[in-house]
XYZ file of C-alpha atoms in Angstrom:
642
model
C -47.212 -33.249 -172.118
C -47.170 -34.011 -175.525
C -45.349 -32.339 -178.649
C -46.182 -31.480 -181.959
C -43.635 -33.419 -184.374
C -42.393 -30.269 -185.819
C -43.626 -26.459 -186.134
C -44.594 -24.982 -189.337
C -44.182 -21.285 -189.793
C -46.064 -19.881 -192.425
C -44.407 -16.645 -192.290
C -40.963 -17.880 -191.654
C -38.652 -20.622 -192.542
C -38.751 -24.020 -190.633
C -35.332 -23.496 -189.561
C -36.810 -20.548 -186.728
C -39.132 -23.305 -185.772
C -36.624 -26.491 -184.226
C -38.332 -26.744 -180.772
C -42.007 -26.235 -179.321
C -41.495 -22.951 -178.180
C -38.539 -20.663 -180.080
C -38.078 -16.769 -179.668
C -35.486 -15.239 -181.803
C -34.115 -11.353 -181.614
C -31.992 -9.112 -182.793
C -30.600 -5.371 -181.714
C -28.080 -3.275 -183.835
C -27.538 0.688 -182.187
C -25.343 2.907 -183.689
C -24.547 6.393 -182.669
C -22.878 9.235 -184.363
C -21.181 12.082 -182.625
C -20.526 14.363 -185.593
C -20.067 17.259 -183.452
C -19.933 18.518 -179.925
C -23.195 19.780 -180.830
C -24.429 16.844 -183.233
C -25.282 13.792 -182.823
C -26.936 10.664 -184.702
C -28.469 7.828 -183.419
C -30.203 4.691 -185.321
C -31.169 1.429 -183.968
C -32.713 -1.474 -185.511
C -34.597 -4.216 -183.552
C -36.582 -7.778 -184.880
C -37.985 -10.542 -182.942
C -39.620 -13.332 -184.165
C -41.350 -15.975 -182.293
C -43.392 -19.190 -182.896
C -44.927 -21.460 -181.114
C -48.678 -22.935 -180.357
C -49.646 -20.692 -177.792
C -52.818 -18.981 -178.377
C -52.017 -16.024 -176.008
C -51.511 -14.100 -178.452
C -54.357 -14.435 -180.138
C -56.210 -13.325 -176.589
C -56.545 -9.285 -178.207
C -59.978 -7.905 -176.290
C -58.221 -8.130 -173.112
C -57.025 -4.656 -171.435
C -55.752 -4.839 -167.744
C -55.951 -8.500 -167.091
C -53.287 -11.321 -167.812
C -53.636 -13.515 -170.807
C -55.112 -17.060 -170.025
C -52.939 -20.286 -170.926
C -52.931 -20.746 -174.325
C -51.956 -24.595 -174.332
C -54.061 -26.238 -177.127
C -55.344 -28.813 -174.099
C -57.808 -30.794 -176.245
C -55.389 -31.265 -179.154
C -52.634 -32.990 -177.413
C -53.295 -36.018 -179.323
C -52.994 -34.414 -182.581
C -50.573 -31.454 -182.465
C -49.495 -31.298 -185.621
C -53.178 -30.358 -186.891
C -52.984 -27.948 -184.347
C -51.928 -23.807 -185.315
C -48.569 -22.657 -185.509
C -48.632 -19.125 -184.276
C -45.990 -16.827 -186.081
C -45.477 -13.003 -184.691
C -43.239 -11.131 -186.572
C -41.722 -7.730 -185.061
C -39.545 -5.284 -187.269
C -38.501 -1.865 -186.109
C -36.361 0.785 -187.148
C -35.263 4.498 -185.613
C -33.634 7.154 -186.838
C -32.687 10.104 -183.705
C -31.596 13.884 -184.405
C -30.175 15.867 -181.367
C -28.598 19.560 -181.690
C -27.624 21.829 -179.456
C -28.301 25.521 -180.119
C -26.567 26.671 -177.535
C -25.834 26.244 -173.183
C -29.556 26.930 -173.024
C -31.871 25.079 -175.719
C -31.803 21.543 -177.625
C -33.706 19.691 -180.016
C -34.656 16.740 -180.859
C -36.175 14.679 -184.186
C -37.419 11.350 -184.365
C -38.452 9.572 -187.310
C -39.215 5.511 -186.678
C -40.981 2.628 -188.592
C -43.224 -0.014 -186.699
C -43.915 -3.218 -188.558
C -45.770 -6.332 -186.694
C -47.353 -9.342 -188.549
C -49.175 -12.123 -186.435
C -50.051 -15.398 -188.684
C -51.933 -18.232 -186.848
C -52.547 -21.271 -189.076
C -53.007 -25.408 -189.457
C -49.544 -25.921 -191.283
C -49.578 -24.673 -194.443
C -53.608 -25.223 -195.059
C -55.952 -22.595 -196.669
C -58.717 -21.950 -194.601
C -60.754 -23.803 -196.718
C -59.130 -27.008 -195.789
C -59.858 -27.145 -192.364
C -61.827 -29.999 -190.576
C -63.589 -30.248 -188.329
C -62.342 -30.964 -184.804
C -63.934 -34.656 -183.349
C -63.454 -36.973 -180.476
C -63.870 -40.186 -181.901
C -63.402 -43.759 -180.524
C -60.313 -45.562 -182.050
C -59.870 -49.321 -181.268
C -56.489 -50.034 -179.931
C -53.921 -52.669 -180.987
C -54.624 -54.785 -178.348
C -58.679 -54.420 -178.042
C -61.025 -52.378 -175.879
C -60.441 -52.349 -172.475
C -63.399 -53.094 -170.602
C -64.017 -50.394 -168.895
C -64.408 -48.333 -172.495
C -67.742 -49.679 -172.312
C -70.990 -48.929 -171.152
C -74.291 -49.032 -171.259
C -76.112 -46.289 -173.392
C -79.288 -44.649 -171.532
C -81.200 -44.562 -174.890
C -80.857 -48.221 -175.221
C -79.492 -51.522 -173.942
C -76.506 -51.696 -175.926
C -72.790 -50.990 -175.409
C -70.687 -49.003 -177.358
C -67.280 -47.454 -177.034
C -66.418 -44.038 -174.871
C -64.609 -41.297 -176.346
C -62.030 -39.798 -174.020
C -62.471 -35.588 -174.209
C -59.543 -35.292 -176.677
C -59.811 -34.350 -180.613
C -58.814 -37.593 -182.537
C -58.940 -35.716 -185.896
C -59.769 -32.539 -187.550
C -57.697 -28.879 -187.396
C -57.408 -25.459 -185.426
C -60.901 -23.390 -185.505
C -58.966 -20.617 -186.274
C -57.172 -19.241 -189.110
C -55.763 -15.739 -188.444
C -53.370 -13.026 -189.933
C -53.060 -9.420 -189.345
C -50.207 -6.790 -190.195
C -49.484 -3.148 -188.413
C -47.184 -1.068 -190.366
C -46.804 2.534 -188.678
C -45.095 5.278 -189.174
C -44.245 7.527 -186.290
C -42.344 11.512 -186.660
C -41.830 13.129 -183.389
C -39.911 16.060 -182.166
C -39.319 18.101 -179.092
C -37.369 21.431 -177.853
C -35.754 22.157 -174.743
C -35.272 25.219 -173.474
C -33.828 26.117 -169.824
C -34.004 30.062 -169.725
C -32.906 30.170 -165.992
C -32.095 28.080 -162.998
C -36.062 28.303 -161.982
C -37.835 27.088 -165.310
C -37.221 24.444 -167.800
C -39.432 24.242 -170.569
C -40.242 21.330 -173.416
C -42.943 21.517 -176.049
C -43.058 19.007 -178.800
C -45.396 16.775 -180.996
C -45.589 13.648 -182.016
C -47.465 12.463 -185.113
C -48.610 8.642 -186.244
C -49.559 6.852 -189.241
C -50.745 3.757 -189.542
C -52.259 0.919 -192.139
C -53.604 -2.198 -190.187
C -55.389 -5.401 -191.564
C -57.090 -8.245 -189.921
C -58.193 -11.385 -191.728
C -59.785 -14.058 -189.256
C -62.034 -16.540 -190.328
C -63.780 -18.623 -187.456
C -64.434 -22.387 -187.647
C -64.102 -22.488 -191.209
C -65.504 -25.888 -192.076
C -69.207 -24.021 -192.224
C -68.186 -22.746 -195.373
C -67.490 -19.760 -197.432
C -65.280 -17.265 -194.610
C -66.636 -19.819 -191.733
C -69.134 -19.712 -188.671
C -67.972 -15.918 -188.072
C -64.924 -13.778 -189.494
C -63.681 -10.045 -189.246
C -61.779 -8.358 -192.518
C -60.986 -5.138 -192.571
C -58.090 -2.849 -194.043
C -57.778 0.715 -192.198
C -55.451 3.927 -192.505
C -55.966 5.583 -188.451
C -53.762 8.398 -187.463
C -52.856 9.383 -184.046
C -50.712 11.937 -182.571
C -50.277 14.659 -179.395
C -48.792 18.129 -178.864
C -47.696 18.929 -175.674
C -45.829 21.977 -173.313
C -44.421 21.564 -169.723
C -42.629 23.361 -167.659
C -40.271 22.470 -164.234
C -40.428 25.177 -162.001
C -37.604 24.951 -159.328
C -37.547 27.375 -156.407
C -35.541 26.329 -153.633
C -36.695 22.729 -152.278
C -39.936 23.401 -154.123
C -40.555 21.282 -157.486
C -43.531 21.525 -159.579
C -43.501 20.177 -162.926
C -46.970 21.474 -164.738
C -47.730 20.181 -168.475
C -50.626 20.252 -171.167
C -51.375 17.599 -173.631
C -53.683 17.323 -176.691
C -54.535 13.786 -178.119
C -56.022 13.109 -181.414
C -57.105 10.612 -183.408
C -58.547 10.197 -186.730
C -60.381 6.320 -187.157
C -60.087 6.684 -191.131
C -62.235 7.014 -193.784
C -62.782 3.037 -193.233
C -65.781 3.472 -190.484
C -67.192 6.639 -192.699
C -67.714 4.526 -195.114
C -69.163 1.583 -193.219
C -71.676 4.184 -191.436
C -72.663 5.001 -194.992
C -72.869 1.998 -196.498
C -75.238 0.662 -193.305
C -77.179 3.804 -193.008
C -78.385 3.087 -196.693
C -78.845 -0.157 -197.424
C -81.537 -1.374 -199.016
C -81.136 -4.879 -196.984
C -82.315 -3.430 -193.777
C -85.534 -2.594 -192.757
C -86.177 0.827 -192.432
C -86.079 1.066 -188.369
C -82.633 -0.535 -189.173
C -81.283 2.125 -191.444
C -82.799 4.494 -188.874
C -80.194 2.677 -185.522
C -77.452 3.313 -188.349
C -78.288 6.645 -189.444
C -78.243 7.840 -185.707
C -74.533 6.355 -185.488
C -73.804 8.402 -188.359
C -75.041 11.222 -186.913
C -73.537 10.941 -183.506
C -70.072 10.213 -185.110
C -70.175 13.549 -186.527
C -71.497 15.072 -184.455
C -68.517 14.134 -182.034
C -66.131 14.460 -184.263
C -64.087 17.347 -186.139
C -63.559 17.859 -189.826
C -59.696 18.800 -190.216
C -58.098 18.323 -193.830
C -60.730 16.292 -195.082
C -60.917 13.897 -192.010
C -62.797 13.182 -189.168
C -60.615 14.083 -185.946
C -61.760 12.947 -182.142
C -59.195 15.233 -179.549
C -59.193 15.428 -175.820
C -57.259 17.798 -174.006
C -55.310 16.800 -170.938
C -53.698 18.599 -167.536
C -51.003 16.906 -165.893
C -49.854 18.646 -162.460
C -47.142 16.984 -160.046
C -45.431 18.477 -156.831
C -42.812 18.016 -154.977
C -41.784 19.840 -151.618
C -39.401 19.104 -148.105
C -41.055 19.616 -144.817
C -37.957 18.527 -143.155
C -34.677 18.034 -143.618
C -35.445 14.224 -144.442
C -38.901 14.016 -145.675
C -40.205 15.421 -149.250
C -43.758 15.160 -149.783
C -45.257 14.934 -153.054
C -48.390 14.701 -154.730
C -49.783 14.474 -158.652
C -52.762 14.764 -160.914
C -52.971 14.246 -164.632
C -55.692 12.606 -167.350
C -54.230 10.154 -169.581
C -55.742 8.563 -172.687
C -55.498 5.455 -174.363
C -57.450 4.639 -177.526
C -59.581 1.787 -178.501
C -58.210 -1.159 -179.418
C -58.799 -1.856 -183.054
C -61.501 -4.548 -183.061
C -63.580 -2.583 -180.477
C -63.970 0.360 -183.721
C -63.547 -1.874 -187.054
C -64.691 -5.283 -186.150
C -67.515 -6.414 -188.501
C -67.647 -3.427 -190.143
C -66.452 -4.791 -193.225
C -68.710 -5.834 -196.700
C -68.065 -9.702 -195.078
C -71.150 -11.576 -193.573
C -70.871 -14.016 -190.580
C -73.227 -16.537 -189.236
C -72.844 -17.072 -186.330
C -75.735 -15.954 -183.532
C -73.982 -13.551 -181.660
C -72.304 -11.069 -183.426
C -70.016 -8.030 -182.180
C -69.812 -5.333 -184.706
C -67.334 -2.198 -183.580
C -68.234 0.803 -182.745
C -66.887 3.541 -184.856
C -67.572 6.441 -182.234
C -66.139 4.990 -179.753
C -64.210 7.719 -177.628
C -60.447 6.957 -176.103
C -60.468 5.550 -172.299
C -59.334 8.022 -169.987
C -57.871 7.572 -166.643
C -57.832 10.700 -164.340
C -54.871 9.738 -161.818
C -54.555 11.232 -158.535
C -51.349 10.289 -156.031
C -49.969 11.671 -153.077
C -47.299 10.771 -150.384
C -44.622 11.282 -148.594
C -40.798 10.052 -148.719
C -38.411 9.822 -145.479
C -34.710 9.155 -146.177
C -33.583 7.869 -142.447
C -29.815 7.905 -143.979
C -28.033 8.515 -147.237
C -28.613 4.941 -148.236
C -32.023 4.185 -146.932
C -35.114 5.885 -148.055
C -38.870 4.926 -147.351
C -41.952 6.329 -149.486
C -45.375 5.471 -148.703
C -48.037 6.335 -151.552
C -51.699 6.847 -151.573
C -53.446 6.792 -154.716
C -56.607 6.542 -156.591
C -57.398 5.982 -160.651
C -60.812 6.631 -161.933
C -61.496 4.960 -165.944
C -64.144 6.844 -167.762
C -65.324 5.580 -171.037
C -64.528 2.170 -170.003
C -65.665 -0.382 -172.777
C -68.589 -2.619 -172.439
C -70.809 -4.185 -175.404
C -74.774 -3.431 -175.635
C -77.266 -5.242 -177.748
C -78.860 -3.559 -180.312
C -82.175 -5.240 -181.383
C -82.419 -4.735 -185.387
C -85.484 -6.112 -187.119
C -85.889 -7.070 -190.619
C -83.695 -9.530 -192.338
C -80.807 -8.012 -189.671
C -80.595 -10.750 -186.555
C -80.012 -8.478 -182.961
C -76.201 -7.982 -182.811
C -73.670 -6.176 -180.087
C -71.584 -3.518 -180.239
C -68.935 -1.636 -178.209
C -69.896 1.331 -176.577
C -68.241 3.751 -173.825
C -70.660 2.797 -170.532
C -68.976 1.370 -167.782
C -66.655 2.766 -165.597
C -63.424 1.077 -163.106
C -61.661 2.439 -159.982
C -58.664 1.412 -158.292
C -57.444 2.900 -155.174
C -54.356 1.596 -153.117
C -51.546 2.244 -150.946
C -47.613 1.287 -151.619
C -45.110 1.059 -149.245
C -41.107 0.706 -150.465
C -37.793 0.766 -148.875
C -34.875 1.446 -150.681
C -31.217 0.682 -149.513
C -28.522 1.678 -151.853
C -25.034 0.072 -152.381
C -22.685 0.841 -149.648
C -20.147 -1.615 -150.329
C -21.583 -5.130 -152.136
C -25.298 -5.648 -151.170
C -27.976 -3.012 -152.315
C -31.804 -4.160 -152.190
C -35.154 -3.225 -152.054
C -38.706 -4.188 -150.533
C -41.769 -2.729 -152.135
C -45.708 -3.757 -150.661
C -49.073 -3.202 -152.218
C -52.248 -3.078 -151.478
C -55.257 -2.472 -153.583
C -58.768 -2.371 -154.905
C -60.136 -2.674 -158.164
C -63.862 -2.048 -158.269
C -66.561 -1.512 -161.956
C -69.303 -3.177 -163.146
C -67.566 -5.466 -166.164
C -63.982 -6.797 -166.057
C -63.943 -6.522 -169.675
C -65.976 -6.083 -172.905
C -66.336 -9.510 -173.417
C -68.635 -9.859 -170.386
C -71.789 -8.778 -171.539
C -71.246 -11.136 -174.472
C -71.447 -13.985 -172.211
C -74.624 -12.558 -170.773
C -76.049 -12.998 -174.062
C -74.499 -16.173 -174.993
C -75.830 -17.897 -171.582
C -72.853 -18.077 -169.949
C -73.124 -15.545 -167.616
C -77.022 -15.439 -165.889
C -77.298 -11.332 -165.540
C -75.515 -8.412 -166.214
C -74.547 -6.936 -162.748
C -76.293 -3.795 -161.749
C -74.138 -2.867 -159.017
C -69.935 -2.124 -158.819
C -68.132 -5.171 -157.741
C -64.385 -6.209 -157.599
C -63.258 -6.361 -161.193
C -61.676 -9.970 -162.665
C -58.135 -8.306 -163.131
C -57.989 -7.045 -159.312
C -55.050 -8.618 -157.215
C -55.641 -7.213 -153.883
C -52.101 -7.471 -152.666
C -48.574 -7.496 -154.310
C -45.087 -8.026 -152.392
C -41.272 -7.331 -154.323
C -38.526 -7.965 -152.562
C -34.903 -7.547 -154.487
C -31.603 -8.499 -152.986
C -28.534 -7.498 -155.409
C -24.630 -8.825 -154.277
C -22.057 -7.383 -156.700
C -18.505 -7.788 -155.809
C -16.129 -6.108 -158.718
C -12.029 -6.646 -159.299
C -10.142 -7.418 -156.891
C -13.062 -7.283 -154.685
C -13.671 -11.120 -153.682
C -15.091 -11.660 -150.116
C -13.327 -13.728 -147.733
C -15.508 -16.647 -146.179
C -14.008 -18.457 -143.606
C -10.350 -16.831 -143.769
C -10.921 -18.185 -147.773
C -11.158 -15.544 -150.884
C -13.348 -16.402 -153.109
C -12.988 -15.147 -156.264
C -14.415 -11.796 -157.803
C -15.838 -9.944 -160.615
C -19.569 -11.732 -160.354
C -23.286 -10.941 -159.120
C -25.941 -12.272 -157.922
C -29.298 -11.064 -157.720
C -32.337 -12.804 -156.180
C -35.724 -11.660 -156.341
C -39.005 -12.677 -154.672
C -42.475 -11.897 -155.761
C -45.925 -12.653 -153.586
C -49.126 -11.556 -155.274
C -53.181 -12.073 -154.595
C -54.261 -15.173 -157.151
C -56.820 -14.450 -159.342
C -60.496 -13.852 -158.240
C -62.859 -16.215 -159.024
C -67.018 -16.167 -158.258
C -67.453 -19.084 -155.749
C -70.414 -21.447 -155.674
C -73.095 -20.787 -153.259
C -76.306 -23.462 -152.709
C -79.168 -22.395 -154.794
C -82.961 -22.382 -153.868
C -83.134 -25.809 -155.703
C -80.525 -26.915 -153.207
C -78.038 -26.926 -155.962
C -74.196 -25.567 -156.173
C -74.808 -22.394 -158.419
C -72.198 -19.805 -158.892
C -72.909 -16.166 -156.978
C -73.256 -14.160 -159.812
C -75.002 -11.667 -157.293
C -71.753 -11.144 -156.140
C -68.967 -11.582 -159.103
C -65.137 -12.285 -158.602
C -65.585 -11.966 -154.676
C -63.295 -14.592 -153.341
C -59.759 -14.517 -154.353
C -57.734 -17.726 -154.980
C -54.510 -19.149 -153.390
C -51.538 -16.484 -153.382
C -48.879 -16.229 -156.086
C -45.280 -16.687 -155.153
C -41.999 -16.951 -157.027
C -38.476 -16.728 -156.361
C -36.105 -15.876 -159.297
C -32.125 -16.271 -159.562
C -29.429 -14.678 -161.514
C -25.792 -15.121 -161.091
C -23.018 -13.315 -163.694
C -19.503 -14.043 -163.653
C -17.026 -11.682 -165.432
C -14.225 -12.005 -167.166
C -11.692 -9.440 -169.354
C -10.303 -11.739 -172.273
C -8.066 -9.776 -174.806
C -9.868 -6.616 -174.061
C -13.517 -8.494 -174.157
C -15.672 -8.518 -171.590
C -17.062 -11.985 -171.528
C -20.337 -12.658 -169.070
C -21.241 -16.383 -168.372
C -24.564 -16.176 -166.381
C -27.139 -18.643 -165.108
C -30.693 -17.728 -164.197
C -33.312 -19.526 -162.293
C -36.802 -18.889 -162.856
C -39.526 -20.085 -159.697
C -36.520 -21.388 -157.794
C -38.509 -23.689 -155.719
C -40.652 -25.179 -158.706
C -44.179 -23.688 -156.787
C -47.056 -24.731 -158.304
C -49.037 -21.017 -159.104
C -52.438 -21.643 -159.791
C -53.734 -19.993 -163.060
C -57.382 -21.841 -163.680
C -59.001 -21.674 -160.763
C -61.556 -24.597 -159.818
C -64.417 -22.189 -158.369
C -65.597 -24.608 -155.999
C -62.216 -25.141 -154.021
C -60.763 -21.764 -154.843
C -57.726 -23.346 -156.246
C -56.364 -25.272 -159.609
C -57.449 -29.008 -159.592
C -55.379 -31.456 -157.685
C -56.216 -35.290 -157.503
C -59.002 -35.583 -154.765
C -60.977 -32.426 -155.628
C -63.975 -31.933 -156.334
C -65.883 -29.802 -158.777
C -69.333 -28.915 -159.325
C -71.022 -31.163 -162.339
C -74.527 -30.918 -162.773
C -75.044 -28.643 -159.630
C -73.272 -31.036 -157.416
C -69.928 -31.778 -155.936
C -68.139 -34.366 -158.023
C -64.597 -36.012 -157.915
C -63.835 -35.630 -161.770
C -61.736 -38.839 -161.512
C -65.247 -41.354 -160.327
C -67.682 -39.499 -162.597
C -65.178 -40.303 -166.143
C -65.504 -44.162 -164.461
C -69.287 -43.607 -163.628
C -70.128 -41.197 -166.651
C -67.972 -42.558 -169.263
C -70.240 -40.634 -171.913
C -69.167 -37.555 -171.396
C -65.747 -37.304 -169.916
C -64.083 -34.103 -168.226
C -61.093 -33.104 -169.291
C -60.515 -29.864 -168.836
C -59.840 -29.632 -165.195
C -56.676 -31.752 -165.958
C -55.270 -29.426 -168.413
C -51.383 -29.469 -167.254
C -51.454 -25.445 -168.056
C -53.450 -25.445 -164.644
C -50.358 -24.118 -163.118
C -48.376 -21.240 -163.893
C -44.693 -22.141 -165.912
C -42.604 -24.586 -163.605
C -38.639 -23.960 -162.690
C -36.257 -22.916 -165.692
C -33.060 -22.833 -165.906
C -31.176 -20.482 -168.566
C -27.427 -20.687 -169.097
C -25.987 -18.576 -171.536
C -22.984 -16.187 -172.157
C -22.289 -12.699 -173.660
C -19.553 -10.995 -174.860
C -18.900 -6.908 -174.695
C -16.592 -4.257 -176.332
């Protein structure tokens, strides 16, 4: 694999950037006990990383795991690949007093600060090039199989091989969060039967994305998103813990809210009325308008979406050994940003399919629903079996919206779809008695909707998909079965084992874990009418792909040093170096290896004949090296306590 020849932070220094990959951190706590009564706590935490791994840059995706983000058809060129930068910076500030044997409170104030830079070196967007695969005669000549013979005429000319030879990135990307969060809470325990906490917790936050795709078209490029917002979040909440004799039941309320900003009332106003748009244009806008306020709350001058939501969990013995236990509760999670602001901005793109956001867009909510029972067969072993089932409403899917006029059709984000997962985990817990604790943990699961994510519908429209599905099918992110298993050895002072009549020596640990999971689902090929390999999109993400499986090592040795507590440790990542496929060849149902085939123009192909047959238009992709999930790692390191 090749290497850029050095990494070019834009928002840092070189000197955070000496290898490919480099992840830098900090943590400072300090805490304050003025008082029995008093205390003080802050804390202040920064990472920074960099590195040319697009992940990051992967945003619209909500349950499902990033893809790789190896820069596969710049391997030639690197260095006129982007350098992605993310800066975190966070600070907290904690207040805790006690009013007396029955009540406490507690005050939070805390500052949030992220900045994400993606850029060619130190190039202004303007300066990109374009990306092209163009033939370069070596040193010693063309080979002759670099030639062949073109089907538009009868002369030869010189294959390109699937790689960029020159040009930049596509992408040149920064965005900054700053927020703001004040939260408190009080405590109050009036009796052995009740404990009760209400509290609050409030957010404000300024965000800003600047993205400008493929910029070589010009002006802010083939398609871009700019926007500056002020949203505010926060909740409110009372619970209670009732406790009467083996009974538990912990009952709560919570109140979300969130106010977009005055960005997306102004965008609504600015589309609703202008003079650019036909009139049945200005009509699709005016009817957002309307709906936004119409679903929406004036409070202090702003526009306020709130959901209210029960949480209800209880816990009872029906033997001496067994406790069952069961739980309800709604939870919400808000849009991410591009799904409300995207587009919405004064900026114009060009390319053909455009996604503006949606600023009425209503938080997802999950209503969760578990129940099961727990049998402890000793004091150090304890089983638990779980059923449980999670229902998403508002789930978020894109629509088109046909505009006439001098507006082309665009999409948009909208609250439509709808995702359910229901399973069953199993876990067995055996504490330390001694030197060896551990635990085993199994589950299985479905995941069913009609769209893995927003982004699907968009490939409807773009071609790449052939139909929206009509009916609920597995979902992309669904991994049908997971396995944990953790085995922990810790022998303290003086506490070394004795193997074969020998002691070995003490103070260390060693933990080993194991993890088995479902690979990703795929949609297989099927043969078409034509007699062709086609993929069942009648059936999406049915077949699931060769299993995951990793085994991870850590070993600490300890040692007291003039009253320092030094820790040399060693950890193994994927012990055995197993090759975990990640992009899945939907024709064999697992990442290419030599010999495969793959489906090219509807038929089975070996990759490796049709770049000798079919030196026009060479495959690359199913060669990319980030095929595979990360290979065995080995981290030594060392720590030292007080």
């Amino acid at each position: 694999m090749e290497k850029a020849t050095n990494l070019d932070p834009a928002i840092a220094s070189e000197l955070f950037a000496p290898r490919q990959n480099n992840e830098w951190s900090g943590l400072l706590k300090l805490t304050w006990k003025i008082t029995p009564q008093h205390k003080l706590k802050f804390s202040f935490n920064r990472s920074l990383t960099s590195s040319q791994n697009t992940r990051a840059l992967q945003t619209t995706l909500e349950f499902e795991e990033a893809g790789p983000g190896y820069p596969f058809r710049f391997q030639d060129i690197l260095d006129n690949f982007n350098v992605l930068t993310h800066d975190i910076n966070q600070q907290s500030l904690s207040w805790t007093q006690t009013l007396g044997p029955k009540a406490f409170y507690e005050l939070h104030v805390s500052r949030f600060f992220t900045n994400l830079r993606s850029q060619v070196g130190d190039l202004h967007w303007t300066e990109y090039v374009k990306p092209e695969d163009i033939v370069t005669v070596p040193p010693g000549g063309i080979p002759d199989d670099q030639y062949f013979r073109d089907p538009r005429g009868d002369f030869t000319t010189v294959t390109p091989d699937g790689f960029f030879d020159v040009g930049s990135g596509d992408t040149w990307h920064d965005h900054y969060v700053e927020e703001f969060i004040f939260k408190g809470d009080v405590s109050y325990i009036p009796n052995q039967m009740h404990n009760l906490k209400a509290g609050f917790e409030m957010g404000f936050q300024e965000m800003q994305m600047l993205e400008i795709i493929k910029p070589w078209f010009g002006g802010l490029g083939l398609n871009n998103d700019i926007y500056r917002v002020n949203p505010r979040a926060g909740a409110f909440y009372v619970q209670d813990r009732i406790t009467s004799g083996g009974l538990i039941v912990n009952i709560g309320l919570r109140y979300d809210y969130w106010v977009p900003g005055q960005f997306v009332v102004d965008a609504l106003d600015r589309f609703r009325n202008d003079p650019n748009l036909s009139a049945e244009d200005r009509e699709i806008w005016q009817r957002r308008h309307d709906a936004y306020f119409d679903e929406t709350f004036g409070f202090l001058g702003s526009r306020v979406k709130g959901r209210l939501m029960p949480r209800l969990g209880i816990s009872h013995p029906i033997s001496d050994h067994q406790v069952f236990f069961f739980s309800y509760g709604h939870f919400s999670k808000r849009p991410k940003p591009q799904f409300v602001y995207t587009q919405l901005g004064a900026s114009s793109a060009r390319s053909t399919f455009q996604v503006k956001g949606n600023p009425n867009l209503n938080p997802e909510t999950t209503v969760s629903y578990e129940l099961g029972l727990k049998h402890q067969f000793t004091a150090d072993d304890v089983l638990t079996v779980t059923l449980y089932n999670r229902d998403i409403f508002d789930y978020v899917t894109t629509k088109n919206v046909r505009a006439r006029g001098r507006q082309s059709d665009f999409l948009t984000y909208i609250n439509l779809d709808f995702a359910r997962v229901r399973g069953i985990e199993v876990e067995y817990k055996k504490r330390s008695r001694g030197f060896i604790s551990g635990s085993i943990s199994g589950t299985f699961a479905i995941a069913t909707g009609k769209n893995s994510s927003p982004q699907d519908n968009l490939l409807v429209f773009a071609g790449e998909i052939e139909e929206e599905p009509i009916k609920e099918n597995f979902l992309r992110w669904d991994r049908p079965f997971q396995l944990n298993a953790n085995i922990n050895f810790f022998f303290g002072e003086d506490k070394g084992p004795k193997v074969f009549g020998l002691k070995i020596p003490d103070n260390w640990n060693l933990n080993v874990h194991w993890f088995l999971e479902s690979g990703r689902r795929y949609t297989p090929f099927i043969v078409g009418p034509s007699g062709n390999f086609v993929l069942d999109n009648q059936n999406p993400f049915s077949e699931v792909s060769r299993f995951w499986s990793t085994v991870d090592l850590n070993f600490e040795k300890y040692f007291n040093i003039f009253g320092l507590r030094f820790t040399f440790f060693t950890e193994v990542k994927n012990l055995f170096d197993r090759k975990n496929d990640t992009l899945i060849n939907s024709f064999t149902g697992r990442a290419y290896r030599t010999g495969d085939f793959i489906i090219v123009d509807g038929q089975p192909t070996d990759p490796l004949v049709f770049n000798r047959t079919e030196p026009g238009r060479p495959i690359v992709d199913p060669f990319n090296p980030a095929r595979f999930r990360a290979p065995r790692q080995v981290l030594i390191g060392t720590s030292i306590g007080w």
